[in-house]
PDB file of C-alpha atoms in Angstrom:
ATOM      1  CA  MET S   1       0.016  -0.090   0.033  1.00  0.00           C
ATOM      2  CA  THR S   2       1.451   3.602  -0.625  1.00  0.00           C
ATOM      3  CA  ASP S   3       0.955   5.510   2.130  1.00  0.00           C
ATOM      4  CA  GLN S   4       1.689   9.053   3.554  1.00  0.00           C
ATOM      5  CA  ARG S   5       5.301   8.404   3.491  1.00  0.00           C
ATOM      6  CA  ASP S   6       5.029   8.565  -0.157  1.00  0.00           C
ATOM      7  CA  ASP S   7       2.951  11.683  -0.217  1.00  0.00           C
ATOM      8  CA  LYS S   8       5.463  13.666   2.018  1.00  0.00           C
ATOM      9  CA  LYS S   9       8.471  13.596  -0.524  1.00  0.00           C
ATOM     10  CA  ASP S  10       6.127  15.171  -3.123  1.00  0.00           C
ATOM     11  CA  THR S  11       5.033  18.199  -0.798  1.00  0.00           C
ATOM     12  CA  VAL S  12       6.901  21.528  -1.499  1.00  0.00           C
ATOM     13  CA  GLY S  13       5.997  24.720  -0.911  1.00  0.00           C
ATOM     14  CA  SER S  14       6.220  27.521   1.836  1.00  0.00           C
ATOM     15  CA  LEU S  15       4.355  25.058   4.213  1.00  0.00           C
ATOM     16  CA  ASP S  16       6.320  21.992   4.958  1.00  0.00           C
ATOM     17  CA  GLU S  17       4.791  18.372   5.494  1.00  0.00           C
ATOM     18  CA  ALA S  18       4.439  18.964   9.286  1.00  0.00           C
ATOM     19  CA  ASP S  19       2.518  22.214   8.977  1.00  0.00           C
ATOM     20  CA  LEU S  20       0.224  20.635   6.536  1.00  0.00           C
ATOM     21  CA  ASP S  21      -0.264  17.480   8.935  1.00  0.00           C
ATOM     22  CA  LEU S  22      -1.255  20.098  11.636  1.00  0.00           C
ATOM     23  CA  LEU S  23      -3.815  21.526   9.223  1.00  0.00           C
ATOM     24  CA  PHE S  24      -5.332  18.281   8.524  1.00  0.00           C
ATOM     25  CA  SER S  25      -5.434  17.283  12.206  1.00  0.00           C
ATOM     26  CA  ALA S  26      -7.211  20.460  12.959  1.00  0.00           C
ATOM     27  CA  ALA S  27      -9.829  20.033  10.199  1.00  0.00           C
ATOM     28  CA  ARG S  28     -10.270  16.404  11.432  1.00  0.00           C
ATOM     29  CA  SER S  29     -11.041  17.893  14.868  1.00  0.00           C
ATOM     30  CA  ALA S  30     -13.426  20.273  13.427  1.00  0.00           C
ATOM     31  CA  ALA S  31     -15.108  17.663  11.280  1.00  0.00           C
ATOM     32  CA  PRO S  32     -18.776  18.935  10.389  1.00  0.00           C
ATOM     33  CA  ASP S  33     -21.541  16.780  11.906  1.00  0.00           C
ATOM     34  CA  PRO S  34     -25.003  16.163  10.527  1.00  0.00           C
ATOM     35  CA  ASP S  35     -27.921  17.647  12.677  1.00  0.00           C
ATOM     36  CA  ALA S  36     -30.247  15.568  14.589  1.00  0.00           C
ATOM     37  CA  ALA S  37     -33.015  16.648  11.712  1.00  0.00           C
ATOM     38  CA  LEU S  38     -30.999  15.194   8.883  1.00  0.00           C
ATOM     39  CA  LEU S  39     -30.425  11.967  10.820  1.00  0.00           C
ATOM     40  CA  ALA S  40     -33.972  11.797  11.475  1.00  0.00           C
ATOM     41  CA  ARG S  41     -34.994  12.148   7.726  1.00  0.00           C
ATOM     42  CA  ILE S  42     -32.353   9.602   6.657  1.00  0.00           C
ATOM     43  CA  GLU S  43     -33.851   7.094   9.189  1.00  0.00           C
ATOM     44  CA  THR S  44     -37.229   7.894   8.197  1.00  0.00           C
ATOM     45  CA  ASP S  45     -36.250   6.997   4.668  1.00  0.00           C
ATOM     46  CA  GLY S  46     -34.537   3.916   5.904  1.00  0.00           C
ATOM     47  CA  LEU S  47     -37.641   2.748   7.464  1.00  0.00           C
ATOM     48  CA  ALA S  48     -40.001   3.646   4.676  1.00  0.00           C
ATOM     49  CA  GLU S  49     -37.506   1.833   2.101  1.00  0.00           C
ATOM     50  CA  MET S  50     -37.007  -1.188   4.450  1.00  0.00           C
ATOM     51  CA  PRO S  51     -37.913  -4.432   2.299  1.00  0.00           C
ATOM     52  CA  ARG S  52     -40.713  -5.601   4.958  1.00  0.00           C
ATOM     53  CA  ALA S  53     -42.244  -2.187   4.746  1.00  0.00           C
ATOM     54  CA  ARG S  54     -42.028  -2.409   0.645  1.00  0.00           C
ATOM     55  CA  THR S  55     -43.536  -5.802   1.255  1.00  0.00           C
ATOM     56  CA  ALA S  56     -46.427  -4.653   3.417  1.00  0.00           C
ATOM     57  CA  ARG S  57     -47.056  -1.902   0.911  1.00  0.00           C
ATOM     58  CA  LEU S  58     -47.215  -4.365  -2.038  1.00  0.00           C
ATOM     59  CA  GLY S  59     -49.473  -6.602   0.234  1.00  0.00           C
ATOM     60  CA  GLN S  60     -51.716  -3.494   0.712  1.00  0.00           C
ATOM     61  CA  GLU S  61     -51.810  -3.063  -3.112  1.00  0.00           C
ATOM     62  CA  GLN S  62     -52.661  -7.042  -3.603  1.00  0.00           C
ATOM     63  CA  SER S  63     -55.162  -6.688  -0.864  1.00  0.00           C
ATOM     64  CA  ILE S  64     -57.147  -4.060  -2.741  1.00  0.00           C
ATOM     65  CA  ALA S  65     -56.714  -6.252  -5.939  1.00  0.00           C
ATOM     66  CA  SER S  66     -58.259  -9.183  -4.142  1.00  0.00           C
ATOM     67  CA  ARG S  67     -61.051  -6.987  -2.662  1.00  0.00           C
ATOM     68  CA  LEU S  68     -62.070  -5.835  -6.182  1.00  0.00           C
ATOM     69  CA  ALA S  69     -61.922  -9.469  -7.201  1.00  0.00           C
ATOM     70  CA  ARG S  70     -64.193 -10.522  -4.396  1.00  0.00           C
ATOM     71  CA  ILE S  71     -66.771  -7.513  -5.446  1.00  0.00           C
ATOM     72  CA  ALA S  72     -66.515  -9.138  -8.979  1.00  0.00           C
ATOM     73  CA  ASP S  73     -67.160 -12.559  -8.046  1.00  0.00           C
ATOM     74  CA  ARG S  74     -70.340 -11.358  -5.910  1.00  0.00           C
ATOM     75  CA  LEU S  75     -71.508  -9.665  -9.055  1.00  0.00           C
ATOM     76  CA  VAL S  76     -70.962 -12.538 -11.455  1.00  0.00           C
ATOM     77  CA  TRP S  77     -71.915 -15.203  -8.893  1.00  0.00           C
ATOM     78  CA  PRO S  78     -75.855 -14.319  -9.051  1.00  0.00           C
ATOM     79  CA  ALA S  79     -75.614 -14.353 -12.812  1.00  0.00           C
ATOM     80  CA  GLY S  80     -73.953 -17.749 -12.964  1.00  0.00           C
ATOM     81  CA  LEU S  81     -76.604 -19.016 -10.305  1.00  0.00           C
ATOM     82  CA  SER S  82     -79.543 -17.671 -12.143  1.00  0.00           C
ATOM     83  CA  ALA S  83     -78.146 -19.535 -15.151  1.00  0.00           C
ATOM     84  CA  ALA S  84     -77.751 -22.744 -13.422  1.00  0.00           C
ATOM     85  CA  ALA S  85     -81.070 -22.326 -11.896  1.00  0.00           C
ATOM     86  CA  LEU S  86     -82.809 -21.732 -15.324  1.00  0.00           C
ATOM     87  CA  VAL S  87     -80.758 -24.937 -16.527  1.00  0.00           C
ATOM     88  CA  GLY S  88     -81.920 -26.945 -13.723  1.00  0.00           C
ATOM     89  CA  LEU S  89     -85.528 -25.593 -14.084  1.00  0.00           C
ATOM     90  CA  TRP S  90     -85.601 -26.434 -17.793  1.00  0.00           C
ATOM     91  CA  VAL S  91     -84.268 -30.234 -17.259  1.00  0.00           C
ATOM     92  CA  GLY S  92     -86.819 -30.562 -14.399  1.00  0.00           C
ATOM     93  CA  VAL S  93     -89.577 -29.464 -16.503  1.00  0.00           C
ATOM     94  CA  SER S  94     -88.237 -31.501 -19.242  1.00  0.00           C
ATOM     95  CA  VAL S  95     -88.036 -34.940 -17.442  1.00  0.00           C
ATOM     96  CA  SER S  96     -91.125 -34.425 -15.153  1.00  0.00           C
ATOM     97  CA  PRO S  97     -93.733 -36.812 -15.577  1.00  0.00           C
ATOM     98  CA  GLN S  98     -96.295 -34.292 -14.328  1.00  0.00           C
ATOM     99  CA  VAL S  99     -95.964 -32.164 -17.326  1.00  0.00           C
ATOM    100  CA  PRO S 100     -98.683 -32.874 -19.706  1.00  0.00           C
ATOM    101  CA  LEU S 101     -97.071 -30.803 -22.395  1.00  0.00           C
ATOM    102  CA  LEU S 102     -94.126 -32.752 -22.818  1.00  0.00           C
ATOM    103  CA  ALA S 103     -95.838 -35.917 -22.508  1.00  0.00           C
ATOM    104  CA  GLU S 104     -98.853 -35.166 -25.146  1.00  0.00           C
ATOM    105  CA  GLY S 105     -95.497 -34.524 -27.399  1.00  0.00           C
ATOM    106  CA  LEU S 106     -94.389 -37.950 -26.470  1.00  0.00           C
ATOM    107  CA  ILE S 107     -97.491 -39.876 -26.790  1.00  0.00           C
ATOM    108  CA  GLY S 108     -97.608 -42.333 -29.584  1.00  0.00           C
ATOM    109  CA  THR S 109     -93.933 -41.566 -30.666  1.00  0.00           C
ATOM    110  CA  ASP S 110     -91.252 -43.716 -30.914  1.00  0.00           C
ATOM    111  CA  LEU S 111     -89.286 -41.605 -28.200  1.00  0.00           C
ATOM    112  CA  GLY S 112     -92.644 -42.050 -25.832  1.00  0.00           C
ATOM    113  CA  PHE S 113     -92.263 -45.872 -26.550  1.00  0.00           C
ATOM    114  CA  ALA S 114     -88.629 -45.742 -25.494  1.00  0.00           C
ATOM    115  CA  VAL S 115     -89.272 -43.503 -22.421  1.00  0.00           C
ATOM    116  CA  ALA S 116     -91.700 -45.550 -21.010  1.00  0.00           C
ATOM    117  CA  GLY S 117     -89.230 -48.789 -21.369  1.00  0.00           C
ATOM    118  CA  LEU S 118     -86.548 -46.854 -19.671  1.00  0.00           C
ATOM    119  CA  PHE S 119     -88.725 -45.212 -16.894  1.00  0.00           C
ATOM    120  CA  PRO S 120     -91.762 -47.264 -16.060  1.00  0.00           C
ATOM    121  CA  SER S 121     -92.858 -45.442 -13.515  1.00  0.00           C
ATOM    122  CA  VAL S 122     -93.459 -42.237 -15.736  1.00  0.00           C
ATOM    123  CA  ASP S 123     -97.018 -41.999 -16.270  1.00  0.00           C
ATOM    124  CA  LEU S 124     -97.544 -40.390 -19.521  1.00  0.00           C
ATOM    125  CA  VAL S 125    -100.841 -38.664 -19.092  1.00  0.00           C
ATOM    126  CA  GLY S 126    -103.426 -40.548 -20.692  1.00  0.00           C
ATOM    127  CA  GLY S 127    -100.848 -42.587 -22.394  1.00  0.00           C
ATOM    128  CA  GLY S 128    -101.468 -45.953 -20.787  1.00  0.00           C
ATOM    129  CA  TYR S 129     -97.971 -47.113 -21.004  1.00  0.00           C
TER     130      TYR S 129
ATOM    131  CA  MET R   1     -21.032  11.178  18.489  1.00  0.00           C
ATOM    132  CA  SER R   2     -22.412   8.599  20.936  1.00  0.00           C
ATOM    133  CA  MET R   3     -23.394   5.222  19.903  1.00  0.00           C
ATOM    134  CA  PRO R   4     -26.274   4.003  22.065  1.00  0.00           C
ATOM    135  CA  PHE R   5     -26.814   1.068  20.217  1.00  0.00           C
ATOM    136  CA  ASP R   6     -24.160  -1.189  21.621  1.00  0.00           C
ATOM    137  CA  ALA R   7     -25.508  -4.499  20.140  1.00  0.00           C
ATOM    138  CA  GLU R   8     -25.291  -2.929  16.682  1.00  0.00           C
ATOM    139  CA  SER R   9     -22.110  -0.932  17.188  1.00  0.00           C
ATOM    140  CA  ARG R  10     -20.205  -4.282  17.098  1.00  0.00           C
ATOM    141  CA  GLN R  11     -21.601  -5.512  13.984  1.00  0.00           C
ATOM    142  CA  SER R  12     -20.014  -5.101  10.542  1.00  0.00           C
ATOM    143  CA  ASP R  13     -21.740  -2.643   8.041  1.00  0.00           C
ATOM    144  CA  THR R  14     -22.522  -5.533   6.033  1.00  0.00           C
ATOM    145  CA  SER R  15     -24.102  -7.466   8.984  1.00  0.00           C
ATOM    146  CA  LEU R  16     -26.050  -4.649   9.600  1.00  0.00           C
ATOM    147  CA  LEU R  17     -27.018  -4.109   6.034  1.00  0.00           C
ATOM    148  CA  ARG R  18     -28.096  -7.853   5.820  1.00  0.00           C
ATOM    149  CA  ARG R  19     -30.389  -7.378   8.998  1.00  0.00           C
ATOM    150  CA  TYR R  20     -31.875  -4.201   7.382  1.00  0.00           C
ATOM    151  CA  ALA R  21     -32.641  -6.124   4.172  1.00  0.00           C
ATOM    152  CA  ALA R  22     -34.404  -8.481   6.592  1.00  0.00           C
ATOM    153  CA  GLY R  23     -36.620  -5.969   8.060  1.00  0.00           C
ATOM    154  CA  ASP R  24     -34.719  -5.102  11.214  1.00  0.00           C
ATOM    155  CA  ALA R  25     -35.546  -1.434  12.025  1.00  0.00           C
ATOM    156  CA  ARG R  26     -32.770  -1.413  14.675  1.00  0.00           C
ATOM    157  CA  ALA R  27     -30.338  -1.946  11.832  1.00  0.00           C
ATOM    158  CA  ALA R  28     -31.525   0.979   9.867  1.00  0.00           C
ATOM    159  CA  ARG R  29     -30.946   3.264  12.819  1.00  0.00           C
ATOM    160  CA  ALA R  30     -27.470   1.831  13.519  1.00  0.00           C
ATOM    161  CA  LEU R  31     -26.512   2.400   9.769  1.00  0.00           C
ATOM    162  CA  THR R  32     -27.840   5.872   9.980  1.00  0.00           C
ATOM    163  CA  GLN R  33     -26.108   6.585  12.942  1.00  0.00           C
ATOM    164  CA  ARG R  34     -22.717   5.218  11.907  1.00  0.00           C
ATOM    165  CA  LEU R  35     -22.616   6.200   7.937  1.00  0.00           C
ATOM    166  CA  SER R  36     -24.653   9.264   7.699  1.00  0.00           C
ATOM    167  CA  PRO R  37     -21.999  11.334   9.470  1.00  0.00           C
ATOM    168  CA  MET R  38     -19.143  10.072   7.211  1.00  0.00           C
ATOM    169  CA  VAL R  39     -21.314  10.864   4.024  1.00  0.00           C
ATOM    170  CA  PHE R  40     -22.067  14.243   5.260  1.00  0.00           C
ATOM    171  CA  ARG R  41     -18.695  15.224   6.256  1.00  0.00           C
ATOM    172  CA  VAL R  42     -17.287  14.275   2.942  1.00  0.00           C
ATOM    173  CA  ALA R  43     -20.142  16.180   1.099  1.00  0.00           C
ATOM    174  CA  VAL R  44     -19.626  19.196   3.205  1.00  0.00           C
ATOM    175  CA  ARG R  45     -15.975  19.318   2.452  1.00  0.00           C
ATOM    176  CA  LEU R  46     -16.339  18.817  -1.406  1.00  0.00           C
ATOM    177  CA  LEU R  47     -19.335  20.941  -1.737  1.00  0.00           C
ATOM    178  CA  GLY R  48     -18.378  23.720   0.913  1.00  0.00           C
ATOM    179  CA  ASP R  49     -22.230  24.061   1.631  1.00  0.00           C
ATOM    180  CA  ARG R  50     -24.007  22.613   4.368  1.00  0.00           C
ATOM    181  CA  ALA R  51     -27.567  22.785   2.782  1.00  0.00           C
ATOM    182  CA  GLU R  52     -26.241  20.937  -0.326  1.00  0.00           C
ATOM    183  CA  ALA R  53     -24.214  18.448   1.550  1.00  0.00           C
ATOM    184  CA  GLU R  54     -27.542  17.356   3.455  1.00  0.00           C
ATOM    185  CA  ASP R  55     -29.354  16.741   0.079  1.00  0.00           C
ATOM    186  CA  ILE R  56     -26.327  14.509  -0.897  1.00  0.00           C
ATOM    187  CA  ALA R  57     -26.039  12.539   2.338  1.00  0.00           C
ATOM    188  CA  GLN R  58     -29.925  11.905   2.296  1.00  0.00           C
ATOM    189  CA  GLU R  59     -29.795  10.872  -1.426  1.00  0.00           C
ATOM    190  CA  ALA R  60     -26.500   8.708  -0.981  1.00  0.00           C
ATOM    191  CA  MET R  61     -28.224   6.776   2.109  1.00  0.00           C
ATOM    192  CA  LEU R  62     -31.307   6.496   0.157  1.00  0.00           C
ATOM    193  CA  ARG R  63     -29.345   4.536  -2.473  1.00  0.00           C
ATOM    194  CA  LEU R  64     -27.898   2.318   0.158  1.00  0.00           C
ATOM    195  CA  TRP R  65     -31.424   1.624   1.668  1.00  0.00           C
ATOM    196  CA  ARG R  66     -32.706   0.695  -1.862  1.00  0.00           C
ATOM    197  CA  ILE R  67     -29.506  -1.647  -2.748  1.00  0.00           C
ATOM    198  CA  ALA R  68     -29.544  -3.555   0.531  1.00  0.00           C
ATOM    199  CA  PRO R  69     -31.779  -6.539  -0.780  1.00  0.00           C
ATOM    200  CA  ASP R  70     -29.501  -6.845  -3.595  1.00  0.00           C
ATOM    201  CA  TRP R  71     -26.098  -6.586  -1.595  1.00  0.00           C
ATOM    202  CA  ARG R  72     -23.828  -9.390  -1.964  1.00  0.00           C
ATOM    203  CA  GLU R  73     -21.037 -10.490   0.277  1.00  0.00           C
ATOM    204  CA  GLY R  74     -18.388 -10.195  -2.356  1.00  0.00           C
ATOM    205  CA  ASP R  75     -19.352  -6.567  -3.273  1.00  0.00           C
ATOM    206  CA  ALA R  76     -16.915  -3.717  -2.076  1.00  0.00           C
ATOM    207  CA  SER R  77     -17.200  -2.576   1.564  1.00  0.00           C
ATOM    208  CA  VAL R  78     -20.396  -0.860   2.364  1.00  0.00           C
ATOM    209  CA  SER R  79     -18.138   2.584   3.435  1.00  0.00           C
ATOM    210  CA  THR R  80     -16.196   2.480   0.194  1.00  0.00           C
ATOM    211  CA  TRP R  81     -19.363   1.915  -1.892  1.00  0.00           C
ATOM    212  CA  LEU R  82     -20.700   4.928   0.088  1.00  0.00           C
ATOM    213  CA  TYR R  83     -17.892   7.053  -0.516  1.00  0.00           C
ATOM    214  CA  ARG R  84     -18.039   6.326  -4.138  1.00  0.00           C
ATOM    215  CA  VAL R  85     -21.723   7.162  -4.441  1.00  0.00           C
ATOM    216  CA  THR R  86     -21.176  10.308  -2.292  1.00  0.00           C
ATOM    217  CA  VAL R  87     -18.326  11.523  -4.384  1.00  0.00           C
ATOM    218  CA  ASN R  88     -20.216  10.836  -7.802  1.00  0.00           C
ATOM    219  CA  LEU R  89     -22.929  12.801  -6.342  1.00  0.00           C
ATOM    220  CA  CYS R  90     -21.047  15.673  -5.110  1.00  0.00           C
ATOM    221  CA  THR R  91     -19.172  15.615  -8.516  1.00  0.00           C
ATOM    222  CA  ASP R  92     -22.366  15.911 -10.449  1.00  0.00           C
ATOM    223  CA  ARG R  93     -23.498  18.559  -8.203  1.00  0.00           C
ATOM    224  CA  LEU R  94     -20.306  20.535  -8.782  1.00  0.00           C
ATOM    225  CA  ARG R  95     -20.897  20.202 -12.350  1.00  0.00           C
ATOM    226  CA  SER R  96     -24.214  20.984 -12.587  1.00  0.00           C
ATOM    227  CA  PRO R  97     -24.942  24.694 -13.844  1.00  0.00           C
ATOM    228  CA  ARG R  98     -27.338  25.096 -11.059  1.00  0.00           C
ATOM    229  CA  SER R  99     -24.911  24.379  -8.219  1.00  0.00           C
ATOM    230  CA  ARG R 100     -24.475  26.924  -5.484  1.00  0.00           C
ATOM    231  CA  SER R 101     -20.848  25.839  -4.800  1.00  0.00           C
ATOM    232  CA  ALA R 102     -19.454  25.553  -8.203  1.00  0.00           C
ATOM    233  CA  GLY R 103     -16.599  28.093  -8.104  1.00  0.00           C
ATOM    234  CA  TRP R 104     -15.800  28.674  -4.501  1.00  0.00           C
ATOM    235  CA  PRO R 105     -14.875  32.100  -4.091  1.00  0.00           C
ATOM    236  CA  ASP R 106     -11.007  32.911  -3.003  1.00  0.00           C
ATOM    237  CA  ASP R 107     -12.094  34.327   0.341  1.00  0.00           C
ATOM    238  CA  PHE R 108     -14.671  31.346   0.921  1.00  0.00           C
ATOM    239  CA  ASP R 109     -15.467  31.233   4.399  1.00  0.00           C
ATOM    240  CA  PRO R 110     -16.855  27.473   5.335  1.00  0.00           C
ATOM    241  CA  PRO R 111     -20.282  27.743   7.378  1.00  0.00           C
ATOM    242  CA  ASP R 112     -19.382  27.853  10.985  1.00  0.00           C
ATOM    243  CA  ASP R 113     -21.894  26.611  13.531  1.00  0.00           C
ATOM    244  CA  THR R 114     -20.117  28.069  16.788  1.00  0.00           C
ATOM    245  CA  PRO R 115     -19.057  31.609  16.215  1.00  0.00           C
ATOM    246  CA  GLY R 116     -17.691  33.367  18.794  1.00  0.00           C
ATOM    247  CA  PRO R 117     -14.483  33.253  21.047  1.00  0.00           C
ATOM    248  CA  GLU R 118     -14.043  29.506  20.141  1.00  0.00           C
ATOM    249  CA  MET R 119     -13.111  30.464  16.609  1.00  0.00           C
ATOM    250  CA  ARG R 120     -10.399  32.561  17.805  1.00  0.00           C
ATOM    251  CA  LEU R 121      -8.655  29.462  19.129  1.00  0.00           C
ATOM    252  CA  GLN R 122      -5.652  28.332  16.821  1.00  0.00           C
ATOM    253  CA  GLU R 123      -6.973  25.010  15.998  1.00  0.00           C
ATOM    254  CA  ALA R 124     -10.583  26.347  14.659  1.00  0.00           C
ATOM    255  CA  ALA R 125      -8.331  29.083  12.591  1.00  0.00           C
ATOM    256  CA  ARG R 126      -6.508  26.485  10.871  1.00  0.00           C
ATOM    257  CA  ALA R 127      -9.355  24.090  10.214  1.00  0.00           C
ATOM    258  CA  THR R 128     -11.176  27.184   8.584  1.00  0.00           C
ATOM    259  CA  ALA R 129      -8.136  28.184   6.782  1.00  0.00           C
ATOM    260  CA  LEU R 130      -7.653  24.543   5.339  1.00  0.00           C
ATOM    261  CA  GLU R 131     -11.149  24.031   4.482  1.00  0.00           C
ATOM    262  CA  SER R 132     -11.264  27.492   2.606  1.00  0.00           C
ATOM    263  CA  ALA R 133      -8.020  26.499   0.482  1.00  0.00           C
ATOM    264  CA  LEU R 134      -9.629  22.873  -0.355  1.00  0.00           C
ATOM    265  CA  GLY R 135     -12.593  24.998  -1.889  1.00  0.00           C
ATOM    266  CA  VAL R 136      -9.890  26.537  -4.310  1.00  0.00           C
ATOM    267  CA  LEU R 137      -8.400  23.214  -5.472  1.00  0.00           C
ATOM    268  CA  PRO R 138      -9.546  21.570  -8.653  1.00  0.00           C
ATOM    269  CA  GLU R 139     -12.267  19.135  -7.944  1.00  0.00           C
ATOM    270  CA  ARG R 140     -10.291  15.983  -8.330  1.00  0.00           C
ATOM    271  CA  GLN R 141      -7.466  17.169  -6.159  1.00  0.00           C
ATOM    272  CA  ARG R 142      -9.829  18.198  -3.761  1.00  0.00           C
ATOM    273  CA  THR R 143     -11.626  14.754  -3.567  1.00  0.00           C
ATOM    274  CA  ALA R 144      -8.182  12.880  -3.351  1.00  0.00           C
ATOM    275  CA  VAL R 145      -7.040  15.142  -0.629  1.00  0.00           C
ATOM    276  CA  VAL R 146     -10.195  14.866   1.480  1.00  0.00           C
ATOM    277  CA  LEU R 147     -10.274  11.090   1.110  1.00  0.00           C
ATOM    278  CA  ARG R 148      -6.657  10.633   1.772  1.00  0.00           C
ATOM    279  CA  ASN R 149      -5.672  13.103   4.607  1.00  0.00           C
ATOM    280  CA  LEU R 150      -8.961  13.962   6.254  1.00  0.00           C
ATOM    281  CA  GLU R 151     -10.929  10.669   5.716  1.00  0.00           C
ATOM    282  CA  GLY R 152      -7.603   8.455   6.146  1.00  0.00           C
ATOM    283  CA  LEU R 153      -8.260   5.971   3.181  1.00  0.00           C
ATOM    284  CA  SER R 154      -5.677   4.360   1.902  1.00  0.00           C
ATOM    285  CA  ASN R 155      -4.477   5.131  -1.764  1.00  0.00           C
ATOM    286  CA  PRO R 156      -6.002   1.847  -3.280  1.00  0.00           C
ATOM    287  CA  GLU R 157      -9.222   2.651  -1.750  1.00  0.00           C
ATOM    288  CA  ILE R 158      -9.232   6.204  -3.234  1.00  0.00           C
ATOM    289  CA  ALA R 159      -8.361   4.597  -6.520  1.00  0.00           C
ATOM    290  CA  ASP R 160     -11.435   2.266  -6.267  1.00  0.00           C
ATOM    291  CA  ILE R 161     -13.703   5.160  -5.091  1.00  0.00           C
ATOM    292  CA  MET R 162     -12.624   7.566  -7.728  1.00  0.00           C
ATOM    293  CA  ASP R 163     -12.143   4.770 -10.569  1.00  0.00           C
ATOM    294  CA  VAL R 164      -8.529   5.758 -11.278  1.00  0.00           C
ATOM    295  CA  SER R 165      -5.250   4.161 -10.769  1.00  0.00           C
ATOM    296  CA  VAL R 166      -3.464   4.217  -7.631  1.00  0.00           C
ATOM    297  CA  GLU R 167      -0.532   6.159  -9.588  1.00  0.00           C
ATOM    298  CA  ALA R 168      -3.326   8.830 -10.437  1.00  0.00           C
ATOM    299  CA  VAL R 169      -4.440   9.031  -6.869  1.00  0.00           C
ATOM    300  CA  GLU R 170      -0.750   9.609  -5.503  1.00  0.00           C
ATOM    301  CA  SER R 171      -0.329  12.109  -8.113  1.00  0.00           C
ATOM    302  CA  LEU R 172      -3.652  14.111  -7.259  1.00  0.00           C
ATOM    303  CA  VAL R 173      -2.850  14.155  -3.778  1.00  0.00           C
ATOM    304  CA  ALA R 174       0.628  15.115  -4.204  1.00  0.00           C
ATOM    305  CA  ARG R 175      -0.438  17.785  -6.516  1.00  0.00           C
ATOM    306  CA  GLY R 176      -3.307  18.889  -4.189  1.00  0.00           C
ATOM    307  CA  LYS R 177      -0.777  19.329  -1.188  1.00  0.00           C
ATOM    308  CA  ARG R 178       1.396  21.306  -3.091  1.00  0.00           C
ATOM    309  CA  ALA R 179      -1.410  23.752  -3.945  1.00  0.00           C
ATOM    310  CA  LEU R 180      -2.605  23.541  -0.558  1.00  0.00           C
ATOM    311  CA  ALA R 181       1.020  24.609   0.738  1.00  0.00           C
ATOM    312  CA  LYS R 182       1.287  27.555  -1.540  1.00  0.00           C
ATOM    313  CA  LEU R 183      -2.348  28.632  -0.940  1.00  0.00           C
ATOM    314  CA  LEU R 184      -1.894  28.679   2.827  1.00  0.00           C
ATOM    315  CA  ALA R 185       1.833  30.165   2.675  1.00  0.00           C
ATOM    316  CA  LYS R 186       0.652  33.770   3.195  1.00  0.00           C
ATOM    317  CA  GLN R 187      -1.316  32.837   6.338  1.00  0.00           C
ATOM    318  CA  ARG R 188       1.440  31.313   7.931  1.00  0.00           C
ATOM    319  CA  GLU R 189       1.999  33.592  10.659  1.00  0.00           C
ATOM    320  CA  GLU R 190      -1.531  33.902  11.465  1.00  0.00           C
ATOM    321  CA  LEU R 191      -1.980  30.061  11.429  1.00  0.00           C
ATOM    322  CA  GLY R 192       0.814  30.019  14.183  1.00  0.00           C
ATOM    323  CA  PHE R 193       3.411  28.335  12.171  1.00  0.00           C
ATOM    324  CA  SER R 194       5.985  30.882  12.429  1.00  0.00           C
ATOM    325  CA  ASP R 195       7.027  30.108  15.987  1.00  0.00           C
ATOM    326  CA  ASP R 196       6.763  26.202  15.446  1.00  0.00           C
TER     327      ASP R 196
END
């Protein structure tokens, strides 16, 4: 390592190396210190930038997003339920033995015979099957 | 400056930075107390302006906070990295057209927080004279001399910080000191050297 010994041989001028050393020593003793307000600002920055704090902020953002998603789910869910209910109703109506409309449509047809064969308990109104 | 955080004061900068990255608030405080004075001190000496030095110190530390999660063991020491950031920020500030401290006046008098009788003490007069003379040096000579003779860094460390060769650092320091000796020669008596 090149040290102060190397610096000394290069120093020339009206002040010698010893004088300069005294000046540097005085300047080191009078080093400017940051005030408390600056330290507080720096520490505040540090806490705000701390990875966990950033994660928490990110989590908060994600939380907002998931809340929006839940609201969207609630809006979509009734629509889905309604659709399912309608399909169920249609299926129910379609296979119900108590619905004459369907029975009438089936009486005397090949499909009617097939249904009667598969579902003997189904009483096609007036069909006598 | 007192260091009330005994547990933290025994830890290396790198350990504290790792703890900070893991979310330890006490490490943030310890790093602030340990490193901010160094950053601020260098910035004041390079810029000659406390207000600008405060901006630089806050910005340099902010960069440290942000790089903490990505800090690797094999990287430069934390203090060397921070010196480099500080010097670069000060250089940018000095070269900025809006810099208040670009072109220090010959009779520049560094801000003094303790005016009054104390300033008549020889030590204070010497410190003031030296800092005034530093402000007149070319930017790179000033940086090299501040890091070498006031911060006490080795030439290889300074070479790393300034991104120059060790030989270039030696040359910058030598020229800077020669210039300081000449600049302060006329104040020899009032600085108390005539009787030495």
